[in-house]
């Protein structure tokens, strides 16, 4: 599959995909925009909550501080205590600090000098020698009279309260620290729903034990980490126990590493956000699904007319013009209308073209292809049928002498007569030229013969075209299905062969003789050999004398060709000359004969034998314009007198292309050659045509001479032919003289010459010479 093919997506899918992609992008953008906004709002609210929680926390610390200050002021105002401070009675100071401290719940109590030295401490004597670490608090107390603040002490968060001791002037400070315990943290949580933890930054993991309201598992997670030393301002997120905690870190007063962390679980905070998200997802998915559905429907709606056009175009391609495309009212509808019009137009045009392609334009009869198709159909149905192939005899003469218009009219008339005289389910076709075919359904041999005779009779009725009246004759070849073959080609060829046989035998109609086709094919094979035969000198010439009837003298011979085939033996000219004519090979024969005859004439002349040779011309030779010149140059080359060469041209050949033939014959005669009309009596030449022909001799065909009997039709014809020839100033010769009777009759009719087996068969040159020498020695050669 091509890479393009892989990505080949229908128009419909492309539209749908594009729309779905667009909506998905829009939806996605909206989805995220909403989520981001919602999340942002929620976080802002959480932030606010933490900030306000921080304020509550401060408030709580302040309230507690005020309370604690109250408690500590009581100790500072105690007379005994004041005195002990004033006198430096350390023992009394210590016991007062611890007693009072215990009473108000202080975790630590100290006496601090005005210059910031710890004078006494409940933490023990060691602590007393150090300076007070929360100088900030002292400064604030100096400014305001007293102070309270959150500090870290020994890793714990304390609320430290500083109160002055007056005696009566300020002599020292009392400082008391109150642990910020879970209870305190809880009170903040109760108020704010925030968790409060006191943590120390930067402690190694696990070493921290913070006071906290966090659930134990979360607290454990918090204790297990090292919080970064760097203080983070504002709200941030710490992930604890798989949960995000929004955290606000509040520093203590002493600026140490201890922090109060206000926290709220983001899960809790984001719960509404999640809800929104779930709803949004559901909403988006629903919308998208609806949209996809809508898009597909729309795309189908848009593309259905297009795909209908596409499938209509495909049908059109397959030659189906029947089904119109449904027409809608939009632009595609206009396209569909145009398409339908085109479809109808193409359909009509194709029908017309098909008709023209399958029908003959002159007669409107089916042509060869359609005829073949009909025969094929009949064969498929298994119905018996007869093919009548017919050809108008001498149609070419009509065309040539009367013109093509008359020729066309004649063909139309023939077509009409054929069509009107067969049944409706029979087919009449024109195969080309003057060839017609009739396919007779269900006919056997007798039936086909009968129809052929009937048709020939109808055709034979005079055709009147203006002032011309024509008498037509048909030659009909009949082939039967299935008797003579079951292939269209073979059957038509066999009908054709039968027709040619009919034409040659002049029998009107002929049924195909089984085996004839094979002979025909054999002859065709022979023809492919013919060129080689000429080149390899397989041709021979036999000479047959023409004897003068008055004194028996032989001054002329006819040259007749033979083919010494290397495998088939001697082949007679009737078996290859017509084929050579049809296959265009005849010029090789003519050329070879001419050359051989001229050479023979030279030889005889050199031997002192004064014979003339008559050579047979084919109709095709008459159409060769270069022939006369060729003959002339050959005669000159071999120094042979033109009077010694004679040409025999059949009556039909001479009439076939009269003007050209006449021109050629005239030219040959001017050169000194003589011309004979061969096979006279078998053609149809009229007297006027004959008169125009530049000829010297009339040769009566052997078919009229062979069975010449007194008082027969043939005798009458022969006699009048001789008279006709003489009247036109021609010499007359009869061929096919086999019997002394016919010879006698010809003498009686004053025929000039005779040729035939009675005198001699055609003989090879040498044999002929022997015969000739003997014949000359005889005293009365033709007296038998
Ligand atoms: P065609 O011109 O009519 O020749 C006369 C034919 O009658 C010859 O047949 C000859 O052998 C035969 N014949 C002569 N006397 C008698 C007889 O007493 N009784 C019978 N039964 N037959 C006789 P062939 O030689 O078989 O030639 C047949 C045809 O072939 C010739 O008819 C001619 O049309 C053609 N042909 C022969 N040679 C040539 C040639 O060189 N060129 C051309 N174009 N055609 C030739
Ligand atoms: Ca001849
Ligand atoms: Ca003849």
Tab-separated table of N, CA and C in Angstrom, residues 507-627:
chain	number	residue	atom	x	y	z
A	507	UNK	N	-22.368	-21.468	-59.249
A	507	UNK	CA	-23.536	-22.284	-58.937
A	507	UNK	C	-24.569	-21.529	-58.122
A	508	UNK	N	-24.316	-20.279	-57.861
A	508	UNK	CA	-25.279	-19.512	-57.058
A	508	UNK	C	-25.045	-19.712	-55.586
A	509	UNK	N	-25.479	-20.864	-55.032
A	509	UNK	CA	-25.291	-21.122	-53.610
A	509	UNK	C	-24.519	-22.417	-53.418
A	510	UNK	N	-23.757	-22.458	-52.345
A	510	UNK	CA	-23.010	-23.670	-52.066
A	510	UNK	C	-22.911	-23.840	-50.554
A	511	UNK	N	-23.097	-25.092	-50.107
A	511	UNK	CA	-22.951	-25.377	-48.682
A	511	UNK	C	-21.501	-25.787	-48.465
A	512	UNK	N	-20.973	-25.390	-47.348
A	512	UNK	CA	-19.577	-25.686	-47.042
A	512	UNK	C	-19.353	-27.199	-47.046
A	513	UNK	N	-18.266	-27.609	-47.727
A	513	UNK	CA	-17.932	-29.041	-47.743
A	513	UNK	C	-16.873	-29.283	-46.682
A	514	UNK	N	-17.163	-30.163	-45.715
A	514	UNK	CA	-16.178	-30.423	-44.653
A	514	UNK	C	-14.839	-30.804	-45.279
A	515	UNK	N	-13.767	-30.287	-44.746
A	515	UNK	CA	-12.444	-30.569	-45.276
A	515	UNK	C	-11.942	-29.460	-46.182
A	516	UNK	N	-12.902	-28.697	-46.715
A	516	UNK	CA	-12.553	-27.624	-47.632
A	516	UNK	C	-11.711	-26.551	-46.898
A	517	UNK	N	-12.085	-26.320	-45.679
A	517	UNK	CA	-11.382	-25.333	-44.859
A	517	UNK	C	-9.933	-25.737	-44.688
A	518	UNK	N	-9.732	-27.050	-44.408
A	518	UNK	CA	-8.377	-27.550	-44.200
A	518	UNK	C	-7.543	-27.335	-45.466
A	519	UNK	N	-8.215	-27.593	-46.616
A	519	UNK	CA	-7.490	-27.404	-47.866
A	519	UNK	C	-7.151	-25.923	-48.030
A	520	UNK	N	-8.116	-25.120	-47.645
A	520	UNK	CA	-7.916	-23.681	-47.740
A	520	UNK	C	-6.717	-23.266	-46.886
A	521	UNK	N	-6.708	-23.797	-45.662
A	521	UNK	CA	-5.599	-23.468	-44.755
A	521	UNK	C	-4.277	-23.968	-45.332
A	522	UNK	N	-4.361	-25.157	-45.944
A	522	UNK	CA	-3.183	-25.733	-46.567
A	522	UNK	C	-2.659	-24.797	-47.649
A	523	UNK	N	-3.632	-24.278	-48.418
A	523	UNK	CA	-3.245	-23.376	-49.498
A	523	UNK	C	-2.620	-22.105	-48.943
A	524	UNK	N	-3.192	-21.670	-47.807
A	524	UNK	CA	-2.623	-20.469	-47.180
A	524	UNK	C	-1.181	-20.748	-46.766
A	525	UNK	N	-0.971	-21.957	-46.202
A	525	UNK	CA	0.373	-22.336	-45.794
A	525	UNK	C	1.286	-22.367	-47.023
A	526	UNK	N	0.702	-22.836	-48.104
A	526	UNK	CA	1.446	-22.910	-49.347
A	526	UNK	C	1.915	-21.511	-49.771
A	527	UNK	N	1.013	-20.570	-49.567
A	527	UNK	CA	1.333	-19.214	-50.000
A	527	UNK	C	2.519	-18.620	-49.249
A	528	UNK	N	2.607	-18.996	-47.972
A	528	UNK	CA	3.732	-18.458	-47.214
A	528	UNK	C	5.040	-19.030	-47.773
A	529	UNK	N	4.929	-20.142	-48.503
A	529	UNK	CA	6.102	-20.754	-49.137
A	529	UNK	C	6.442	-20.124	-50.484
A	530	UNK	N	5.473	-19.398	-51.053
A	530	UNK	CA	5.569	-19.078	-52.462
A	530	UNK	C	6.759	-18.180	-52.810
A	531	UNK	N	6.985	-17.176	-51.994
A	531	UNK	CA	8.099	-16.259	-52.264
A	531	UNK	C	9.406	-17.063	-52.366
A	532	UNK	N	9.553	-17.972	-51.393
A	532	UNK	CA	10.754	-18.799	-51.360
A	532	UNK	C	10.849	-19.648	-52.624
A	533	UNK	N	9.678	-20.181	-53.049
A	533	UNK	CA	9.643	-21.028	-54.236
A	533	UNK	C	10.194	-20.275	-55.448
A	534	UNK	N	9.799	-19.003	-55.548
A	534	UNK	CA	10.274	-18.194	-56.676
A	534	UNK	C	11.787	-18.021	-56.583
A	535	UNK	N	12.257	-17.661	-55.375
A	535	UNK	CA	13.681	-17.400	-55.187
A	535	UNK	C	14.518	-18.664	-55.384
A	536	UNK	N	13.982	-19.822	-54.973
A	536	UNK	CA	14.770	-21.054	-55.017
A	536	UNK	C	14.556	-21.837	-56.303
A	537	UNK	N	13.888	-21.160	-57.257
A	537	UNK	CA	13.737	-21.781	-58.574
A	537	UNK	C	12.962	-23.090	-58.538
A	538	UNK	N	11.866	-23.102	-57.778
A	538	UNK	CA	11.041	-24.307	-57.771
A	538	UNK	C	9.981	-24.250	-58.878
A	539	UNK	N	9.919	-23.131	-59.584
A	539	UNK	CA	8.903	-22.995	-60.640
A	539	UNK	C	9.454	-23.515	-61.970
A	540	UNK	N	8.563	-24.082	-62.731
A	540	UNK	CA	8.918	-24.602	-64.062
A	540	UNK	C	7.923	-24.054	-65.073
A	541	UNK	N	8.332	-24.048	-66.329
A	541	UNK	CA	7.380	-23.648	-67.370
A	541	UNK	C	7.121	-24.832	-68.294
A	542	UNK	N	5.841	-25.082	-68.527
A	542	UNK	CA	5.454	-26.061	-69.537
A	542	UNK	C	4.909	-25.298	-70.743
A	543	UNK	N	5.258	-25.820	-71.914
A	543	UNK	CA	4.815	-25.138	-73.129
A	543	UNK	C	3.796	-25.997	-73.853
A	544	UNK	N	2.734	-25.339	-74.305
A	544	UNK	CA	1.694	-26.054	-75.062
A	544	UNK	C	1.511	-25.348	-76.412
A	545	UNK	N	1.608	-26.133	-77.479
A	545	UNK	CA	1.559	-25.515	-78.805
A	545	UNK	C	0.162	-25.039	-79.188
A	546	UNK	N	0.145	-24.005	-80.009
A	546	UNK	CA	-1.095	-23.525	-80.637
A	546	UNK	C	-0.907	-23.817	-82.138
A	547	UNK	N	-1.816	-24.609	-82.688
A	547	UNK	CA	-1.627	-25.012	-84.099
A	547	UNK	C	-2.605	-24.303	-85.026
A	548	UNK	N	-2.064	-23.898	-86.212
A	548	UNK	CA	-2.934	-23.250	-87.193
A	548	UNK	C	-3.790	-24.312	-87.855
A	549	UNK	N	-5.104	-24.036	-87.938
A	549	UNK	CA	-6.003	-25.084	-88.421
A	549	UNK	C	-5.924	-25.280	-89.932
A	550	UNK	N	-5.542	-24.294	-90.701
A	550	UNK	CA	-5.486	-24.442	-92.155
A	550	UNK	C	-4.379	-25.404	-92.572
A	551	UNK	N	-3.172	-25.242	-91.957
A	551	UNK	CA	-2.064	-26.100	-92.405
A	551	UNK	C	-1.371	-26.831	-91.269
A	552	UNK	N	-1.870	-26.654	-90.039
A	552	UNK	CA	-1.296	-27.380	-88.894
A	552	UNK	C	-0.003	-26.788	-88.384
A	553	UNK	N	0.403	-25.657	-88.908
A	553	UNK	CA	1.680	-25.113	-88.500
A	553	UNK	C	1.633	-24.616	-87.062
A	554	UNK	N	2.714	-24.862	-86.323
A	554	UNK	CA	2.830	-24.367	-84.944
A	554	UNK	C	3.828	-23.223	-84.939
A	555	UNK	N	3.318	-22.026	-84.751
A	555	UNK	CA	4.195	-20.869	-84.695
A	555	UNK	C	4.169	-20.227	-83.308
A	556	UNK	N	3.238	-20.710	-82.489
A	556	UNK	CA	3.078	-20.107	-81.158
A	556	UNK	C	2.901	-21.198	-80.115
A	557	UNK	N	3.333	-20.872	-78.875
A	557	UNK	CA	3.084	-21.789	-77.748
A	557	UNK	C	2.546	-20.973	-76.574
A	558	UNK	N	1.818	-21.643	-75.687
A	558	UNK	CA	1.391	-20.960	-74.456
A	558	UNK	C	2.285	-21.434	-73.323
A	559	UNK	N	2.771	-20.493	-72.504
A	559	UNK	CA	3.615	-20.838	-71.349
A	559	UNK	C	2.719	-21.009	-70.136
A	560	UNK	N	2.804	-22.176	-69.492
A	560	UNK	CA	1.979	-22.456	-68.308
A	560	UNK	C	2.886	-22.842	-67.142
A	561	UNK	N	2.635	-22.221	-66.028
A	561	UNK	CA	3.551	-22.414	-64.898
A	561	UNK	C	3.236	-23.702	-64.126
A	562	UNK	N	4.278	-24.307	-63.530
A	562	UNK	CA	4.133	-25.449	-62.609
A	562	UNK	C	5.013	-25.179	-61.409
A	563	UNK	N	4.627	-25.760	-60.275
A	563	UNK	CA	5.445	-25.572	-59.059
A	563	UNK	C	5.951	-26.936	-58.616
A	564	UNK	N	7.253	-27.143	-58.692
A	564	UNK	CA	7.855	-28.387	-58.202
A	564	UNK	C	8.102	-28.212	-56.716
A	565	UNK	N	7.089	-28.539	-55.931
A	565	UNK	CA	7.236	-28.336	-54.484
A	565	UNK	C	8.123	-29.442	-53.914
A	566	UNK	N	9.116	-29.084	-53.062
A	566	UNK	CA	10.054	-30.105	-52.585
A	566	UNK	C	9.375	-31.247	-51.844
A	567	UNK	N	8.246	-31.022	-51.185
A	567	UNK	CA	7.602	-32.120	-50.456
A	567	UNK	C	6.279	-32.527	-51.093
A	568	UNK	N	5.578	-31.593	-51.734
A	568	UNK	CA	4.260	-31.924	-52.263
A	568	UNK	C	4.281	-32.365	-53.722
A	569	UNK	N	5.411	-32.279	-54.324
A	569	UNK	CA	5.469	-32.648	-55.743
A	569	UNK	C	4.949	-31.535	-56.631
A	570	UNK	N	4.506	-31.897	-57.842
A	570	UNK	CA	4.086	-30.862	-58.783
A	570	UNK	C	2.724	-30.285	-58.393
A	571	UNK	N	2.683	-28.989	-58.300
A	571	UNK	CA	1.420	-28.323	-57.963
A	571	UNK	C	0.939	-27.570	-59.194
A	572	UNK	N	-0.368	-27.756	-59.500
A	572	UNK	CA	-0.947	-27.135	-60.694
A	572	UNK	C	-1.271	-25.660	-60.437
A	573	UNK	N	-1.206	-24.837	-61.450
A	573	UNK	CA	-1.440	-23.393	-61.266
A	573	UNK	C	-2.802	-23.067	-60.653
A	574	UNK	N	-3.839	-23.859	-60.981
A	574	UNK	CA	-5.156	-23.590	-60.390
A	574	UNK	C	-5.105	-23.642	-58.869
A	575	UNK	N	-4.111	-24.375	-58.332
A	575	UNK	CA	-4.012	-24.513	-56.875
A	575	UNK	C	-3.165	-23.423	-56.224
A	576	UNK	N	-2.450	-22.629	-56.997
A	576	UNK	CA	-1.715	-21.560	-56.322
A	576	UNK	C	-1.804	-20.188	-56.992
A	577	UNK	N	-2.172	-20.154	-58.274
A	577	UNK	CA	-2.248	-18.837	-58.921
A	577	UNK	C	-3.341	-17.942	-58.299
A	578	UNK	N	-4.581	-18.488	-58.115
A	578	UNK	CA	-5.596	-17.617	-57.490
A	578	UNK	C	-5.167	-17.145	-56.099
A	579	UNK	N	-4.503	-18.052	-55.366
A	579	UNK	CA	-4.043	-17.675	-54.019
A	579	UNK	C	-2.956	-16.619	-54.082
A	580	UNK	N	-2.047	-16.793	-55.061
A	580	UNK	CA	-0.975	-15.809	-55.208
A	580	UNK	C	-1.569	-14.455	-55.562
A	581	UNK	N	-2.667	-14.500	-56.331
A	581	UNK	CA	-3.339	-13.238	-56.672
A	581	UNK	C	-3.916	-12.592	-55.419
A	582	UNK	N	-4.600	-13.419	-54.590
A	582	UNK	CA	-5.228	-12.878	-53.383
A	582	UNK	C	-4.215	-12.365	-52.387
A	583	UNK	N	-3.072	-13.057	-52.303
A	583	UNK	CA	-2.113	-12.688	-51.260
A	583	UNK	C	-1.089	-11.666	-51.755
A	584	UNK	N	-1.291	-11.172	-52.973
A	584	UNK	CA	-0.375	-10.138	-53.464
A	584	UNK	C	0.965	-10.685	-53.913
A	585	UNK	N	1.059	-12.014	-54.068
A	585	UNK	CA	2.331	-12.607	-54.470
A	585	UNK	C	2.456	-12.757	-55.985
A	586	UNK	N	1.393	-12.377	-56.700
A	586	UNK	CA	1.346	-12.688	-58.124
A	586	UNK	C	2.454	-11.973	-58.904
A	587	UNK	N	2.874	-10.787	-58.413
A	587	UNK	CA	3.877	-10.050	-59.182
A	587	UNK	C	5.211	-10.792	-59.238
A	588	UNK	N	5.489	-11.610	-58.183
A	588	UNK	CA	6.730	-12.388	-58.209
A	588	UNK	C	6.669	-13.434	-59.314
A	589	UNK	N	5.441	-14.007	-59.464
A	589	UNK	CA	5.244	-15.025	-60.508
A	589	UNK	C	5.386	-14.374	-61.888
A	590	UNK	N	4.675	-13.251	-62.053
A	590	UNK	CA	4.702	-12.575	-63.354
A	590	UNK	C	6.138	-12.213	-63.736
A	591	UNK	N	6.824	-11.658	-62.764
A	591	UNK	CA	8.203	-11.219	-62.996
A	591	UNK	C	9.092	-12.416	-63.401
A	592	UNK	N	8.905	-13.516	-62.661
A	592	UNK	CA	9.728	-14.697	-62.933
A	592	UNK	C	9.417	-15.269	-64.317
A	593	UNK	N	8.109	-15.342	-64.639
A	593	UNK	CA	7.666	-15.890	-65.921
A	593	UNK	C	8.214	-15.042	-67.066
A	594	UNK	N	8.042	-13.730	-66.928
A	594	UNK	CA	8.490	-12.825	-67.987
A	594	UNK	C	9.967	-13.071	-68.312
A	595	UNK	N	10.774	-13.037	-67.255
A	595	UNK	CA	12.217	-13.172	-67.405
A	595	UNK	C	12.564	-14.532	-68.048
A	596	UNK	N	11.928	-15.588	-67.495
A	596	UNK	CA	12.238	-16.935	-67.991
A	596	UNK	C	11.828	-17.100	-69.462
A	597	UNK	N	10.658	-16.531	-69.791
A	597	UNK	CA	10.152	-16.677	-71.171
A	597	UNK	C	11.060	-15.927	-72.148
A	598	UNK	N	11.451	-14.703	-71.755
A	598	UNK	CA	12.316	-13.913	-72.648
A	598	UNK	C	13.649	-14.637	-72.860
A	599	UNK	N	14.171	-15.209	-71.765
A	599	UNK	CA	15.433	-15.961	-71.875
A	599	UNK	C	15.258	-17.161	-72.810
A	600	UNK	N	14.098	-17.858	-72.669
A	600	UNK	CA	13.803	-19.016	-73.514
A	600	UNK	C	13.703	-18.610	-74.995
A	601	UNK	N	13.044	-17.477	-75.217
A	601	UNK	CA	12.885	-16.977	-76.580
A	601	UNK	C	14.257	-16.710	-77.215
A	602	UNK	N	15.149	-16.113	-76.370
A	602	UNK	CA	16.496	-15.827	-76.860
A	602	UNK	C	17.180	-17.142	-77.287
A	603	UNK	N	17.055	-18.173	-76.403
A	603	UNK	CA	17.684	-19.475	-76.680
A	603	UNK	C	17.160	-20.069	-77.982
A	604	UNK	N	15.796	-20.105	-78.106
A	604	UNK	CA	15.175	-20.684	-79.308
A	604	UNK	C	15.610	-19.915	-80.557
A	605	UNK	N	15.616	-18.626	-80.410
A	605	UNK	CA	16.001	-17.777	-81.520
A	605	UNK	C	17.438	-18.113	-81.950
A	606	UNK	N	18.307	-18.261	-80.927
A	606	UNK	CA	19.698	-18.609	-81.228
A	606	UNK	C	19.784	-19.969	-81.907
A	607	UNK	N	18.831	-20.895	-81.561
A	607	UNK	CA	18.835	-22.230	-82.150
A	607	UNK	C	18.108	-22.252	-83.494
A	608	UNK	N	17.690	-21.054	-83.936
A	608	UNK	CA	17.035	-20.954	-85.236
A	608	UNK	C	15.585	-21.388	-85.209
A	609	UNK	N	14.968	-21.399	-84.024
A	609	UNK	CA	13.562	-21.786	-83.922
A	609	UNK	C	12.716	-20.531	-83.757
A	610	UNK	N	11.830	-20.290	-84.714
A	610	UNK	CA	11.041	-19.068	-84.683
A	610	UNK	C	9.678	-19.311	-84.055
A	611	UNK	N	9.624	-19.358	-82.727
A	611	UNK	CA	8.364	-19.562	-82.023
A	611	UNK	C	7.996	-18.293	-81.255
A	612	UNK	N	6.702	-18.029	-81.171
A	612	UNK	CA	6.230	-16.949	-80.287
A	612	UNK	C	5.650	-17.594	-79.028
A	613	UNK	N	5.783	-16.905	-77.901
A	613	UNK	CA	5.262	-17.450	-76.637
A	613	UNK	C	4.152	-16.551	-76.095
A	614	UNK	N	3.048	-17.201	-75.703
A	614	UNK	CA	1.954	-16.464	-75.063
A	614	UNK	C	2.027	-16.687	-73.551
A	615	UNK	N	1.982	-15.593	-72.856
A	615	UNK	CA	2.060	-15.675	-71.393
A	615	UNK	C	0.746	-15.209	-70.786
A	616	UNK	N	0.351	-15.857	-69.668
A	616	UNK	CA	-0.903	-15.490	-69.010
A	616	UNK	C	-0.684	-14.319	-68.064
A	617	UNK	N	-1.553	-13.325	-68.221
A	617	UNK	CA	-1.529	-12.170	-67.339
A	617	UNK	C	-2.643	-12.304	-66.325
A	618	UNK	N	-2.348	-11.871	-65.118
A	618	UNK	CA	-3.409	-11.864	-64.114
A	618	UNK	C	-4.033	-10.472	-64.097
A	619	UNK	N	-5.228	-10.406	-63.521
A	619	UNK	CA	-5.918	-9.119	-63.438
A	619	UNK	C	-5.061	-8.095	-62.702
A	620	UNK	N	-4.286	-8.590	-61.757
A	620	UNK	CA	-3.467	-7.664	-60.959
A	620	UNK	C	-2.327	-7.066	-61.782
A	621	UNK	N	-1.830	-7.857	-62.733
A	621	UNK	CA	-0.738	-7.344	-63.566
A	621	UNK	C	-1.189	-6.131	-64.363
A	622	UNK	N	-2.478	-6.132	-64.673
A	622	UNK	CA	-3.003	-5.030	-65.490
A	622	UNK	C	-3.013	-3.709	-64.727
A	623	UNK	N	-2.877	-3.792	-63.426
A	623	UNK	CA	-2.912	-2.563	-62.640
A	623	UNK	C	-1.515	-2.065	-62.315
A	624	UNK	N	-0.496	-2.762	-62.859
A	624	UNK	CA	0.873	-2.350	-62.571
A	624	UNK	C	1.347	-1.385	-63.663
A	625	UNK	N	1.447	-0.113	-63.337
A	625	UNK	CA	1.766	0.876	-64.371
A	625	UNK	C	3.193	0.731	-64.916
A	626	UNK	N	4.077	0.070	-64.147
A	626	UNK	CA	5.471	-0.028	-64.575
A	626	UNK	C	5.699	-1.240	-65.478
A	627	UNK	N	4.633	-2.031	-65.699
A	627	UNK	CA	4.819	-3.311	-66.388
A	627	UNK	C	5.319	-3.146	-67.835
